[in-house]
Coordinates of C-alpha atoms in Angstrom, one line a residue:
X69 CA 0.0 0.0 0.0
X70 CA 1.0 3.6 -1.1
X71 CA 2.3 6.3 1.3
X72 CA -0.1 9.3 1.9
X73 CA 0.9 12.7 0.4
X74 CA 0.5 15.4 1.7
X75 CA 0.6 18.4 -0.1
X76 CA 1.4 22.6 0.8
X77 CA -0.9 24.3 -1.7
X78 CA -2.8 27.0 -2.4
X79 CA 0.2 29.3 -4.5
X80 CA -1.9 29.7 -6.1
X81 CA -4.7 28.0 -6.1
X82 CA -5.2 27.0 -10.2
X83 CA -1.3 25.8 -10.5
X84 CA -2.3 23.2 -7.0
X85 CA -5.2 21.5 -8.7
X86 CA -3.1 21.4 -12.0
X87 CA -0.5 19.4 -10.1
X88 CA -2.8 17.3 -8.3
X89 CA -3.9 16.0 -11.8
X90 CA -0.5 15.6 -13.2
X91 CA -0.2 13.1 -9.7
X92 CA -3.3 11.7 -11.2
X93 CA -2.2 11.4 -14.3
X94 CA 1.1 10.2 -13.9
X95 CA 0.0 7.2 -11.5
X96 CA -0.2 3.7 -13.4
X97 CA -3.1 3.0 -11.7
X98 CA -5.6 0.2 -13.1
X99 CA -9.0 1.2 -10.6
X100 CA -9.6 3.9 -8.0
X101 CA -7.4 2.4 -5.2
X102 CA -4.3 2.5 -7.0
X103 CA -4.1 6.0 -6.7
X104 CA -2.5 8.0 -4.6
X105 CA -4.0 9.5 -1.4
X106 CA -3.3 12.7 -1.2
X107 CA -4.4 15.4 1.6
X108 CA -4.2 18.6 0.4
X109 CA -4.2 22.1 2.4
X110 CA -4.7 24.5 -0.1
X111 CA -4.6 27.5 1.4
X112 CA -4.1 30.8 -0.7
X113 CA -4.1 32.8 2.7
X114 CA -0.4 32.0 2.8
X115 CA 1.4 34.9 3.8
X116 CA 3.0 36.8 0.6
X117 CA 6.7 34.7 0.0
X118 CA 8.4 38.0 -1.5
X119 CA 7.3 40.6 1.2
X120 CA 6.0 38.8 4.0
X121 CA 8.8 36.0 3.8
X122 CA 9.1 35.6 8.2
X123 CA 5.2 35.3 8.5
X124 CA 5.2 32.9 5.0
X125 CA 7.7 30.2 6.9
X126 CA 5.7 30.2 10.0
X127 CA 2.5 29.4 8.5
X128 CA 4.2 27.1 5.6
X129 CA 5.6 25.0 8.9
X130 CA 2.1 25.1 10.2
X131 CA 0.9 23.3 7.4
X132 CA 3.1 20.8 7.6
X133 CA 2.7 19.9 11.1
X134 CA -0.9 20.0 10.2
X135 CA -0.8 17.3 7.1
X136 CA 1.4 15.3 9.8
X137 CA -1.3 15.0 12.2
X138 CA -3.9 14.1 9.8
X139 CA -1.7 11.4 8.7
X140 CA 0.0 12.4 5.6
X141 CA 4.0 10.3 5.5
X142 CA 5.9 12.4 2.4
X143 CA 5.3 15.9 1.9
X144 CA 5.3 18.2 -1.3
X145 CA 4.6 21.6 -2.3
X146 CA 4.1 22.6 -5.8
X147 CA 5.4 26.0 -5.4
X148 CA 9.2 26.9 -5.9
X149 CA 9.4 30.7 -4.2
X150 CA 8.3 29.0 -1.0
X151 CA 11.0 26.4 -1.3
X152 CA 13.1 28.9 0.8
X153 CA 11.0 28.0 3.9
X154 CA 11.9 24.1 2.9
X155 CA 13.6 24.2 6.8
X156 CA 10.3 25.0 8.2
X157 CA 8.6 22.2 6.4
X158 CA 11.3 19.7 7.3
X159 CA 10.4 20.5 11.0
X160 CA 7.7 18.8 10.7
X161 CA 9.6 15.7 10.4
X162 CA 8.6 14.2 7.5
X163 CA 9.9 13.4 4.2
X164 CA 10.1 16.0 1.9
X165 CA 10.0 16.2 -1.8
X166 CA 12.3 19.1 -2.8
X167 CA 11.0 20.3 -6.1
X168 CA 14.2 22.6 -6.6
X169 CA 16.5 19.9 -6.6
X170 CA 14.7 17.8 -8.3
X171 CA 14.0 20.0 -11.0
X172 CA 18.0 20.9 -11.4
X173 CA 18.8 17.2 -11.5
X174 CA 16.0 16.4 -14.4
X175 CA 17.8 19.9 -16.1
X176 CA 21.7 18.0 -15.8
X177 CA 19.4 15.2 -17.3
X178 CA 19.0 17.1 -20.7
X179 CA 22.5 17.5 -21.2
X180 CA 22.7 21.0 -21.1
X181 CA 24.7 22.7 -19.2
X182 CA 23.7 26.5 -19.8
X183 CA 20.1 26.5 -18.4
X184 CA 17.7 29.6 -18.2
X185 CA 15.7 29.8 -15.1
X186 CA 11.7 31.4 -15.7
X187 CA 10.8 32.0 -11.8
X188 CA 10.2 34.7 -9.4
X189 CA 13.0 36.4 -8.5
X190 CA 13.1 34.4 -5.1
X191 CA 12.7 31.4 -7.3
X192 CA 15.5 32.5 -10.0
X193 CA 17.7 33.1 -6.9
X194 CA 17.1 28.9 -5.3
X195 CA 17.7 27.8 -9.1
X196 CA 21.3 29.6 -9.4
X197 CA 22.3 28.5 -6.4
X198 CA 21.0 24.8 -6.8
X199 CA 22.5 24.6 -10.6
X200 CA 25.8 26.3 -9.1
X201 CA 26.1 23.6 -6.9
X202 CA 25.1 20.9 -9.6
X203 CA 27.9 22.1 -11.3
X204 CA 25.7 24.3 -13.8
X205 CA 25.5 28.0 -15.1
X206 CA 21.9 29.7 -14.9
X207 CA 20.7 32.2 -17.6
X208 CA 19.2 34.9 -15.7
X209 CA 16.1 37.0 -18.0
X210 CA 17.2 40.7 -17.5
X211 CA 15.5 43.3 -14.7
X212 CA 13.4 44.6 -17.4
X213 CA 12.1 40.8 -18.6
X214 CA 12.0 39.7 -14.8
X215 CA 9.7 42.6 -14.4
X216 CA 7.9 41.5 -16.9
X217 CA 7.4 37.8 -16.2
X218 CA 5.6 38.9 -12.9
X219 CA 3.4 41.2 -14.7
X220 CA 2.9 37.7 -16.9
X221 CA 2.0 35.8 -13.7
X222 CA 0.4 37.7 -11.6
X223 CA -2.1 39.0 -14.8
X224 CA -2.8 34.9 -15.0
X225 CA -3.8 34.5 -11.2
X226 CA -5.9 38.0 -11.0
X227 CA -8.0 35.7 -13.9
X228 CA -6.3 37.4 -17.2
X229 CA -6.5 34.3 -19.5
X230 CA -5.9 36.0 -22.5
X231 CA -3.4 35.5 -25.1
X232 CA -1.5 38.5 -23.4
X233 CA 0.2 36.6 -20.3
X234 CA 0.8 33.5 -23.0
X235 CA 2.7 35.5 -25.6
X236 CA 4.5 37.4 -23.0
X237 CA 5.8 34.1 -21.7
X238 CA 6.7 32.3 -24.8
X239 CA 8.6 35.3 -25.6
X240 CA 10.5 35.4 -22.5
X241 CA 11.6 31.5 -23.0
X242 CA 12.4 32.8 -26.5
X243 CA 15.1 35.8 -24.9
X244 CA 16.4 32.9 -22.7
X245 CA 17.4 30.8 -25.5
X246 CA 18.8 33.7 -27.4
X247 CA 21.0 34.3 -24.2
X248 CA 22.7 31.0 -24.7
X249 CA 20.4 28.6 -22.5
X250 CA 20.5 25.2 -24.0
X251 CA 17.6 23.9 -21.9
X252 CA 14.8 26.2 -20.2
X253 CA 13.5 25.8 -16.4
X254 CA 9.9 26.5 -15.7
X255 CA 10.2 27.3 -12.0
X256 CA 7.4 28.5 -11.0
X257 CA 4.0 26.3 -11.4
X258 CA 2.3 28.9 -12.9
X259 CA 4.8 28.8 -16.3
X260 CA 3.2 25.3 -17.2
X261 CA 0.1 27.1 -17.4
X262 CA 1.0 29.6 -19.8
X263 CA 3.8 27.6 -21.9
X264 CA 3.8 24.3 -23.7
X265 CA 7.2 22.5 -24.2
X266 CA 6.6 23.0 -27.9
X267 CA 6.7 26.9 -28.0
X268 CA 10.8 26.8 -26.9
X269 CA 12.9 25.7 -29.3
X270 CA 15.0 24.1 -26.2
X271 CA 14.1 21.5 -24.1
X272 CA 11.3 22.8 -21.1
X273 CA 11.8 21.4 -18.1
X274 CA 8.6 21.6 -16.1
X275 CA 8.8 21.8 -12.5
X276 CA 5.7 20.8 -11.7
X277 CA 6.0 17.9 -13.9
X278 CA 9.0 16.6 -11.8
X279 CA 7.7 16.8 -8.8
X280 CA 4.3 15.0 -9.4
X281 CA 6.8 12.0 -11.0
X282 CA 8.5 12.2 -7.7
X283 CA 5.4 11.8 -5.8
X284 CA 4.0 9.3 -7.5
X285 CA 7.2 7.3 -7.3
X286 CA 7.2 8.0 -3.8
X287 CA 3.7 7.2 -3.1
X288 CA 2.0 5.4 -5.6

């Protein structure tokens, strides 16, 4: 029998159910109880991760104290900017799935070893330090085109989901690649959303994709 997952959610609330049917999805399962059983706090009242970062770990380590109790045995959470509260989660004292490093390792998978990073800037800043240590050189998007890509993001969770936050991102995986990036990190779960592995003309590597294989794996 599977482990139970147990999943920090809610940032934001659209790119949480998106993972929790890439789990579904990616589990070989043949009838209902093959899947995995996942409990899922998703909770958009999560203190802000850029401006409220002290207040964001507290509650994050809430939460996973929380899933503990209700029984959950491997924890997740399909948001990278709040991957910088990872030591409050780990308090909990469970297992958990660390999307950054998972995500670098599936990017040394491709071969590359240029790779542009499309994330907040709290997110860029986990990625070049994880691909530094991975041995790895991160393609940074510019102030102006970092500026942009949360004026991308942040359209798409206020509900704009027009063409405008779409183009806006394939055009900033398109800069990446013309700044030397030989594969392309989507880290943050909202990029999957906007961007589809065949509008880069490098390999994608979709953060959320990685982690829901790792949870299944884990738990399935």
């Amino acid at each position: 029998m599977g482990r139970v997952l147990g999943v920090l959610g809610g940032m934001g609330p659209a790119a949480t159910t998106a993972f929790m049917a890439r789990v579904q999805a990616l589990t070989p399962a043949a009838g209902d109880e093959d899947h995995v059983h996942m409990l899922v706090d998703l909770n958009p009242r999560v203190p802000n991760r850029h401006t409220r970062p002290q207040a964001a770990g507290r509650t994050l380590g809430a939460m996973a104290a929380r899933l503990g109790d209700m029984g959950a045995e491997v924890l997740a959470m399909p948001c990278n900017t709040a991957h910088a509260h990872a030591g409050a989660i780990r308090a909990a004292g469970l297992p958990f799935l660390d999307m950054i490093a998972l995500t670098v390792e599936a990017a040394r998978d491709t071969g590359a070893r240029r790779i542009g990073v499309l994330a907040t800037p709290g997110g860029e800043a986990l990625y070049a330090e994880a691909l530094a240590g991975a041995g790895l050189e991160a393609v940074r998007l510019s102030d102006e085109d970092r500026a942009a890509f949360m004026t991308a993001v942040l359209g798409f969770k206020a509900g704009d989901f027009s063409d405008g936050p779409r183009a806006e991102m394939r055009r900033l995986a398109a800069a990446l690649v013309g700044a030397g990036a030989e594969a392309v990190i989507g880290g943050c779960t909202e990029v999957p959303l906007l961007l589809e592995a065949g509008e880069v003309t490098a390999p994608l590597v979709d953060s959320a994709e990685v982690l829901a294989a790792a949870c299944v794996k884990a738990c399935a």
